[in-house]
Amino acid sequence: MLKLVTAGQAIADGLVRNGVRQIFGIPGVHTYSLIDALHERQRELAYIGTRHEQGAAYMAYGYAQASGRVGVYTCVPGPGVLNAASALCTAYAANAPVLCLTSEILSHEIGKGHGILHELPDQLAILRGLTKWAERIGDPADAPRLVARAFTELTCGRPRPVALECPWDTLGQQAWVELDVSPQALPPAEPDPDVIAQAVSVIAGAANPLIMVGSGARHAREEVLELAKLLQAPVTAHRSGRGIVSEETPYGLSLAAAYPAWLATDVLVAIGTRMELQFIRWKHIPQGLKIVRIDIDPQEIPRRRTDIGIVADARLGTRALLAALAGRMRTRASREAEFAELKARRRAEFAAVQPQVAYLEVIRAVLPRDGFFVEEICQAGFTARFAFPVYEPRTYVASGYQDNLGFGYMTSLGVKVAQPRRAVVSVNGDGGFMFGVQELATAVQHRIGTVAIVFNNRSFGNVLRDQQTTFGGRFLGERLRNPDFVRLAESFGAAGYRATSPAALGPVLERALADDVPALIEVPIEPGTEASPWPFLHPA
Ligand SMILES: Cc1ncc(C[n+]2csc(CCOP(=O)(O)OP(=O)(O)O)c2C)c(N)n1
Ligand SMILES: [Mg+2]
């Protein structure tokens, strides 16, 4: 049935129809008609206004990462779009379904170069360069179809961000619009049985298989564990795949524990992963290695050397492998004790990365099993990639291959909005935390009870170490003069604490999590005193 609505109203309706319940953003004249339509639907669509577009987009990212649902943010065109761009490229890097909803200058001005408010030479080209798919809604009647298409892109195949822009005047323009348009639901890709048969002949003969999982396998935890048990193979992950196989089971290995196993690997079974660990971090490729991959993105497979590439959904592909292997394999002798010994040995070795490991042990002991740990590009964050055990998929939140300083605190707020009943801790350096410090105001205003731990070494500590060790102590731009973090938090209306040792952090973190209000815990560290985590991340 046709209805007389504005493009803004048609977009809001499309969001509701596609299951959106939460939006983050900052309004401006170009988006007023959209914001007004969201106001009209506010019983269905909650809106959190942020202090910077970067914050809105990172919150949408955290929301998507924590829940698997689509994270949505709105921003004005031009500088608003660009302010949010680092979060959009993070969503791209980490395969997160994030929708950027923005506007454009007046439709008859696009491409003229008159230089009017918020104009970019070619905004749509920029959005296309940052996303899987981006389109302009040029007519209110097209809005339902384009919103539906956005959700098809967001929910089918490889999840990655998308963007929609609708010019200022079009957003407020009325037309008779058919609102009842559903996204096309493409079934998940099934594997080719011939390719499965080839994979099975490689895998069945493996003496030392290793399973590597990435974010693409997060919904396949039962299947991956079953494959690990069948093959008696360890399972490892770099960042986004962590927790798919819990590190509490003998089969779940941190990247540090997996490295010695990797050196003797003869068959790598890589599921939903780009294999960054193997090709970029570990670099060394064992002689005679065969690589079997399952990936939903056919374009991903030829990017790295692959012997058998299975284009399929991770769960369907792994199930097909299990079914085909069932008849082919004899029961293998248990390697559980061997894996446990390997893990204990590596834990003893990386215990040298102090004081980070001691702090991480305290955080792991206090954070509930299903609590979220949001890392940052800092000494504790780098160390966490191998020294902080993860038990559940999605609970370790990182920034994919971007490693972009500052994403963590803002992202953690979106995580908490998506999972309000679960504990959320972000682990920040003093440098990175200040990239998103303004969102303390958002946390307090909207009662988003995350705990930010800020390791204050009064420096961009990683830069300081690099300049010390690689550039002969020629320091530049590494020292930071910081505010008093406890008083800073309090001035926003958040709880502020200071913990000067791992033992002191435990009770403070317990209390902060129990209170479930926005909190910051400063941990002072002497500059230059943290042991380098890099030998464990780049062992070669
Ligand atoms: C957006 C962005 N800018 C700059 C960098 C380079 N960089 C990587 S680590 C780092 C220092 C981080 O300092 P801090 O957050 O205080 O953590 P610390 O290393 O001191 O623990 C910098 C500047 C980056 N990764 N991303
Ligand atoms: Mg620092």
Tab-separated table of C-alpha atoms in Angstrom, residues 33-351:
chain	number	residue	atom	x	y	z
A	33	SER	CA	14.402	15.427	8.371
A	34	LEU	CA	15.875	12.027	9.145
A	35	ILE	CA	16.306	12.881	12.830
A	36	ASP	CA	12.689	14.102	12.941
A	37	ALA	CA	11.545	10.809	11.431
A	38	LEU	CA	13.573	8.951	14.078
A	39	HIS	CA	11.886	11.105	16.729
A	40	GLU	CA	8.543	9.949	15.382
A	41	ARG	CA	9.622	6.301	15.733
A	42	GLN	CA	11.476	6.670	19.039
A	43	ARG	CA	9.436	3.954	20.765
A	44	GLU	CA	10.977	1.500	18.305
A	45	LEU	CA	14.345	3.155	17.662
A	46	ALA	CA	16.444	4.265	20.651
A	47	TYR	CA	18.886	7.067	19.868
A	48	ILE	CA	22.128	7.870	21.671
A	49	GLY	CA	23.657	11.223	20.814
A	50	THR	CA	27.458	11.261	21.112
A	51	ARG	CA	30.138	13.950	21.435
A	52	HIS	CA	31.967	13.216	18.205
A	53	GLU	CA	30.986	11.289	15.066
A	54	GLN	CA	33.958	9.028	15.683
A	55	GLY	CA	32.311	8.036	18.980
A	56	ALA	CA	28.978	7.313	17.293
A	57	ALA	CA	30.565	5.105	14.650
A	58	TYR	CA	32.755	3.217	17.134
A	59	MET	CA	29.709	2.638	19.328
A	60	ALA	CA	27.857	1.233	16.310
A	61	TYR	CA	30.912	-0.943	15.686
A	62	GLY	CA	31.035	-2.190	19.292
A	63	TYR	CA	27.280	-2.821	19.211
A	64	ALA	CA	27.692	-4.964	16.088
A	65	GLN	CA	30.724	-6.833	17.415
A	66	ALA	CA	29.089	-7.676	20.732
A	67	SER	CA	25.771	-8.827	19.312
A	68	GLY	CA	26.141	-9.784	15.661
A	69	ARG	CA	23.288	-7.375	14.924
A	70	VAL	CA	23.639	-4.400	12.593
A	71	GLY	CA	25.160	-1.315	14.244
A	72	VAL	CA	23.740	1.963	12.885
A	73	TYR	CA	25.043	5.520	13.115
A	74	THR	CA	23.961	8.812	11.591
A	75	CYS	CA	26.144	11.799	10.833
A	76	VAL	CA	26.129	14.946	8.744
A	77	PRO	CA	27.856	14.811	5.341
A	78	GLY	CA	31.383	16.072	4.711
A	79	PRO	CA	33.246	16.508	7.998
A	80	GLY	CA	30.760	14.299	9.858
A	81	VAL	CA	31.382	11.440	7.455
A	82	LEU	CA	35.136	11.983	7.648
A	83	ASN	CA	35.143	12.221	11.456
A	84	ALA	CA	33.586	8.770	11.540
A	85	ALA	CA	35.808	7.296	8.826
A	86	SER	CA	38.365	5.651	11.119
A	87	ALA	CA	35.558	3.634	12.719
A	88	LEU	CA	34.155	2.730	9.324
A	89	CYS	CA	37.524	1.385	8.162
A	90	THR	CA	37.721	-0.534	11.439
A	91	ALA	CA	34.348	-2.141	10.760
A	92	TYR	CA	35.636	-3.068	7.306
A	93	ALA	CA	38.830	-4.541	8.721
A	94	ALA	CA	36.993	-6.536	11.383
A	95	ASN	CA	34.091	-7.727	9.184
A	96	ALA	CA	31.431	-5.939	11.218
A	97	PRO	CA	27.937	-5.134	9.909
A	98	VAL	CA	27.783	-1.364	10.409
A	99	LEU	CA	25.423	0.983	8.564
A	100	CYS	CA	26.499	4.585	8.029
A	101	LEU	CA	23.433	6.759	7.410
A	102	THR	CA	24.285	10.211	6.180
A	103	SER	CA	23.126	13.049	3.989
A	104	GLU	CA	24.487	15.096	1.098
A	105	ILE	CA	24.374	18.716	0.014
A	106	LEU	CA	21.210	19.850	-1.836
A	107	SER	CA	20.636	17.456	-4.706
A	108	HIS	CA	20.899	20.070	-7.491
A	109	GLU	CA	24.275	21.203	-6.063
A	110	ILE	CA	25.966	17.794	-6.091
A	111	GLY	CA	28.966	17.747	-8.398
A	112	LYS	CA	28.873	21.512	-9.174
A	113	GLY	CA	31.796	22.415	-6.934
A	114	HIS	CA	30.217	25.654	-5.701
A	115	GLY	CA	31.763	25.028	-2.307
A	116	ILE	CA	28.731	24.967	-0.045
A	117	LEU	CA	28.235	23.805	3.539
A	118	HIS	CA	29.692	20.294	4.181
A	119	GLU	CA	30.451	19.706	0.496
A	120	LEU	CA	33.064	17.120	-0.474
A	121	PRO	CA	34.219	16.747	-4.081
A	122	ASP	CA	32.784	13.211	-4.279
A	123	GLN	CA	31.394	11.903	-0.995
A	124	LEU	CA	29.820	8.808	-2.522
A	125	ALA	CA	33.190	7.757	-3.946
A	126	ILE	CA	34.737	8.135	-0.484
A	127	LEU	CA	31.965	6.045	1.080
A	128	ARG	CA	32.373	3.388	-1.615
A	129	GLY	CA	36.086	3.252	-0.835
A	130	LEU	CA	35.377	2.574	2.829
A	131	THR	CA	32.563	0.033	2.566
A	132	LYS	CA	31.311	-3.130	0.899
A	133	TRP	CA	28.502	-1.180	-0.768
A	134	ALA	CA	27.298	2.429	-0.742
A	135	GLU	CA	24.457	4.160	-2.552
A	136	ARG	CA	22.604	7.462	-2.782
A	137	ILE	CA	18.863	7.645	-2.153
A	138	GLY	CA	17.914	10.164	-4.829
A	139	ASP	CA	14.130	9.837	-4.525
A	140	PRO	CA	11.902	9.035	-1.503
A	141	ALA	CA	10.288	6.214	-3.505
A	142	ASP	CA	13.662	4.452	-3.755
A	143	ALA	CA	14.345	4.530	-0.007
A	144	PRO	CA	12.656	1.232	0.998
A	145	ARG	CA	14.387	-0.704	-1.793
A	146	LEU	CA	17.820	0.780	-1.031
A	147	VAL	CA	17.468	0.261	2.741
A	148	ALA	CA	16.472	-3.355	2.039
A	149	ARG	CA	19.480	-3.757	-0.262
A	150	ALA	CA	21.730	-2.356	2.471
A	151	PHE	CA	20.457	-5.036	4.861
A	152	THR	CA	20.988	-7.764	2.281
A	153	GLU	CA	24.613	-6.614	1.979
A	154	LEU	CA	24.971	-6.377	5.770
A	155	THR	CA	23.549	-9.784	6.566
A	156	CYS	CA	24.516	-11.993	3.604
A	157	GLY	CA	27.950	-13.222	2.603
A	158	ARG	CA	30.922	-11.567	4.262
A	159	PRO	CA	29.651	-9.017	6.768
A	160	ARG	CA	31.140	-5.599	6.205
A	161	PRO	CA	29.947	-2.011	6.589
A	162	VAL	CA	27.693	-0.279	4.090
A	163	ALA	CA	26.626	3.367	3.667
A	164	LEU	CA	23.553	5.239	2.492
A	165	GLU	CA	23.490	8.945	1.749
A	166	CYS	CA	20.349	10.952	1.007
A	167	PRO	CA	20.565	14.628	0.004
A	168	TRP	CA	19.347	17.268	2.446
A	169	ASP	CA	16.304	18.255	0.357
A	170	THR	CA	15.369	14.677	-0.578
A	171	LEU	CA	15.262	13.632	3.083
A	172	GLY	CA	12.417	16.104	3.665
A	173	GLN	CA	10.677	15.614	0.318
A	174	GLN	CA	7.303	13.810	0.357
A	175	ALA	CA	6.173	11.176	-2.103
A	176	TRP	CA	3.813	8.212	-2.332
A	177	VAL	CA	6.032	5.327	-1.310
A	178	GLU	CA	5.559	1.548	-1.089
A	179	LEU	CA	7.114	0.847	2.314
A	180	ASP	CA	6.653	-2.905	2.437
A	181	VAL	CA	9.922	-4.034	0.842
A	182	SER	CA	11.829	-6.951	2.376
A	183	PRO	CA	15.545	-7.548	2.010
A	184	GLN	CA	16.510	-10.426	-0.222
A	185	ALA	CA	17.510	-13.272	2.097
A	186	LEU	CA	20.258	-15.188	0.338
A	187	PRO	CA	20.802	-18.663	1.825
A	188	PRO	CA	24.279	-19.228	3.295
A	189	ALA	CA	26.706	-20.667	0.762
A	190	GLU	CA	26.862	-24.500	0.709
A	191	PRO	CA	30.205	-26.164	-0.036
A	192	ASP	CA	30.921	-28.000	-3.284
A	193	PRO	CA	31.036	-31.771	-2.447
A	194	ASP	CA	33.929	-32.348	-4.882
A	195	VAL	CA	36.047	-29.748	-3.121
A	196	ILE	CA	35.102	-31.246	0.256
A	197	ALA	CA	36.292	-34.652	-1.006
A	198	GLN	CA	39.654	-33.138	-2.054
A	199	ALA	CA	39.969	-31.449	1.332
A	200	VAL	CA	39.233	-34.670	3.158
A	201	SER	CA	41.971	-36.549	1.331
A	202	VAL	CA	44.472	-33.889	2.462
A	203	ILE	CA	43.189	-33.614	6.044
A	204	ALA	CA	42.747	-37.337	6.741
A	205	GLY	CA	46.456	-37.950	6.216
A	206	ALA	CA	47.664	-35.059	8.368
A	207	ALA	CA	50.039	-35.961	11.193
A	208	ASN	CA	50.166	-32.481	12.769
A	209	PRO	CA	47.134	-30.485	11.722
A	210	LEU	CA	46.450	-27.003	13.097
A	211	ILE	CA	43.084	-25.260	12.948
A	212	MET	CA	43.063	-21.476	12.601
A	213	VAL	CA	39.776	-19.622	13.080
A	214	GLY	CA	38.783	-16.021	12.385
A	215	SER	CA	35.659	-13.949	12.822
A	216	GLY	CA	33.981	-15.873	10.003
A	217	ALA	CA	33.805	-18.952	12.245
A	218	ARG	CA	32.213	-17.310	15.292
A	219	HIS	CA	28.905	-19.070	14.726
A	220	ALA	CA	30.551	-22.487	14.218
A	221	ARG	CA	31.966	-23.184	17.681
A	222	GLU	CA	30.442	-26.675	18.101
A	223	GLU	CA	31.578	-27.762	14.649
A	224	VAL	CA	35.112	-26.415	15.106
A	225	LEU	CA	35.519	-28.153	18.478
A	226	GLU	CA	34.241	-31.402	17.011
A	227	LEU	CA	36.743	-31.126	14.165
A	228	ALA	CA	39.531	-30.417	16.664
A	229	LYS	CA	38.633	-33.529	18.651
A	230	LEU	CA	38.344	-35.702	15.563
A	231	LEU	CA	41.730	-34.560	14.234
A	232	GLN	CA	43.300	-34.125	17.683
A	233	ALA	CA	44.346	-30.722	16.374
A	234	PRO	CA	44.912	-27.549	18.386
A	235	VAL	CA	42.782	-24.516	17.495
A	236	THR	CA	44.171	-21.019	17.560
A	237	ALA	CA	43.023	-17.506	16.676
A	238	HIS	CA	44.619	-14.109	16.401
A	239	ARG	CA	42.014	-11.575	17.566
A	240	SER	CA	38.467	-11.808	16.231
A	241	GLY	CA	38.339	-15.610	16.313
A	242	ARG	CA	39.322	-15.822	19.956
A	243	GLY	CA	36.971	-17.751	22.238
A	244	ILE	CA	35.383	-19.794	19.430
A	245	VAL	CA	37.154	-22.702	21.097
A	246	SER	CA	37.545	-21.751	24.736
A	247	GLU	CA	41.091	-21.579	26.030
A	248	GLU	CA	39.767	-23.505	29.028
A	249	THR	CA	39.522	-26.628	26.836
A	250	PRO	CA	42.787	-28.409	25.942
A	251	TYR	CA	42.143	-27.620	22.259
A	252	GLY	CA	41.974	-23.820	22.533
A	253	LEU	CA	45.505	-22.393	22.253
A	254	SER	CA	46.568	-18.765	22.478
A	255	LEU	CA	48.735	-17.601	19.600
A	256	ALA	CA	51.776	-17.924	21.856
A	257	ALA	CA	50.996	-21.546	22.651
A	258	ALA	CA	50.161	-22.301	19.017
A	259	TYR	CA	53.432	-20.989	17.579
A	260	PRO	CA	55.617	-24.008	18.481
A	261	ALA	CA	52.859	-26.279	17.151
A	262	TRP	CA	52.781	-24.246	13.943
A	263	LEU	CA	56.455	-24.940	13.229
A	264	ALA	CA	55.612	-28.656	12.890
A	265	THR	CA	52.249	-28.232	11.164
A	266	ASP	CA	51.693	-30.227	7.981
A	267	VAL	CA	48.074	-29.247	7.284
A	268	LEU	CA	46.529	-25.905	8.207
A	269	VAL	CA	42.742	-25.879	8.285
A	270	ALA	CA	41.845	-22.171	8.150
A	271	ILE	CA	38.191	-21.296	8.746
A	272	GLY	CA	36.830	-17.775	8.240
A	273	THR	CA	40.242	-16.144	8.535
A	274	ARG	CA	42.724	-14.189	6.401
A	275	MET	CA	45.563	-16.097	8.129
A	276	GLU	CA	47.252	-12.851	9.209
A	277	LEU	CA	48.932	-14.740	12.038
A	278	GLN	CA	50.596	-17.220	9.694
A	279	PHE	CA	51.515	-14.910	6.822
A	280	ILE	CA	52.196	-11.562	8.495
A	281	ARG	CA	53.041	-12.232	12.139
A	282	TRP	CA	54.653	-15.680	12.186
A	283	LYS	CA	55.892	-15.390	8.576
A	284	HIS	CA	57.738	-18.736	8.650
A	285	ILE	CA	55.790	-21.275	6.566
A	286	PRO	CA	56.606	-24.916	7.463
A	287	GLN	CA	58.034	-27.002	4.604
A	288	GLY	CA	55.510	-29.114	2.754
A	289	LEU	CA	52.584	-27.335	4.415
A	290	LYS	CA	49.161	-27.849	2.850
A	291	ILE	CA	46.470	-25.240	3.394
A	292	VAL	CA	42.771	-26.068	3.393
A	293	ARG	CA	40.469	-23.072	3.753
A	294	ILE	CA	36.809	-22.437	4.289
A	295	ASP	CA	35.759	-18.880	3.483
A	296	ILE	CA	32.446	-17.351	2.536
A	297	ASP	CA	34.180	-14.715	0.402
A	298	PRO	CA	35.405	-16.192	-2.909
A	299	GLN	CA	37.651	-13.137	-3.410
A	300	GLU	CA	39.498	-13.826	-0.169
A	301	ILE	CA	40.769	-17.283	-1.061
A	302	PRO	CA	43.189	-16.412	-3.935
A	303	ARG	CA	44.794	-13.640	-1.854
A	304	ARG	CA	46.977	-16.191	-0.056
A	305	ARG	CA	48.512	-19.475	-1.095
A	306	THR	CA	45.749	-22.078	-0.712
A	307	ASP	CA	45.777	-25.733	-1.705
A	308	ILE	CA	42.083	-26.433	-1.252
A	309	GLY	CA	39.683	-23.478	-1.094
A	310	ILE	CA	36.154	-24.246	0.071
A	311	VAL	CA	33.807	-21.348	-0.630
A	312	ALA	CA	31.137	-21.790	2.046
A	313	ASP	CA	29.630	-20.575	5.249
A	314	ALA	CA	31.967	-21.669	8.065
A	315	ARG	CA	29.400	-23.799	9.831
A	316	LEU	CA	28.117	-25.534	6.701
A	317	GLY	CA	31.640	-26.051	5.391
A	318	THR	CA	32.919	-27.498	8.672
A	319	ARG	CA	29.866	-29.742	8.981
A	320	ALA	CA	30.459	-31.052	5.475
A	321	LEU	CA	34.112	-31.762	6.358
A	322	LEU	CA	33.024	-33.595	9.536
A	323	ALA	CA	30.504	-35.700	7.663
A	324	ALA	CA	32.980	-36.619	4.943
A	325	LEU	CA	35.795	-37.322	7.418
A	326	ALA	CA	33.629	-39.525	9.629
A	327	GLY	CA	34.000	-42.596	7.401
A	328	ARG	CA	37.638	-41.908	6.585
A	329	MET	CA	39.291	-41.593	9.962
A	330	ARG	CA	40.245	-43.953	12.723
A	331	THR	CA	40.028	-42.663	16.287
A	332	ARG	CA	43.220	-40.805	17.044
A	333	ALA	CA	45.153	-41.068	20.280
A	334	SER	CA	44.431	-38.172	22.589
A	335	ARG	CA	46.881	-35.253	22.439
A	336	GLU	CA	45.133	-33.351	25.208
A	337	ALA	CA	47.986	-33.806	27.694
A	338	GLU	CA	50.498	-32.627	25.072
A	339	PHE	CA	48.442	-29.465	24.401
A	340	ALA	CA	48.041	-28.774	28.122
A	341	GLU	CA	51.789	-29.115	28.630
A	342	LEU	CA	52.484	-26.782	25.690
A	343	LYS	CA	50.111	-24.185	27.079
A	344	ALA	CA	51.668	-24.350	30.544
A	345	ARG	CA	55.194	-24.053	29.105
A	346	ARG	CA	54.305	-20.994	27.036
A	347	ARG	CA	52.444	-19.419	29.941
A	348	ALA	CA	55.607	-19.724	32.005
A	349	GLU	CA	57.585	-18.092	29.179
A	350	PHE	CA	55.288	-15.131	28.604
A	351	ALA	CA	55.020	-14.521	32.340
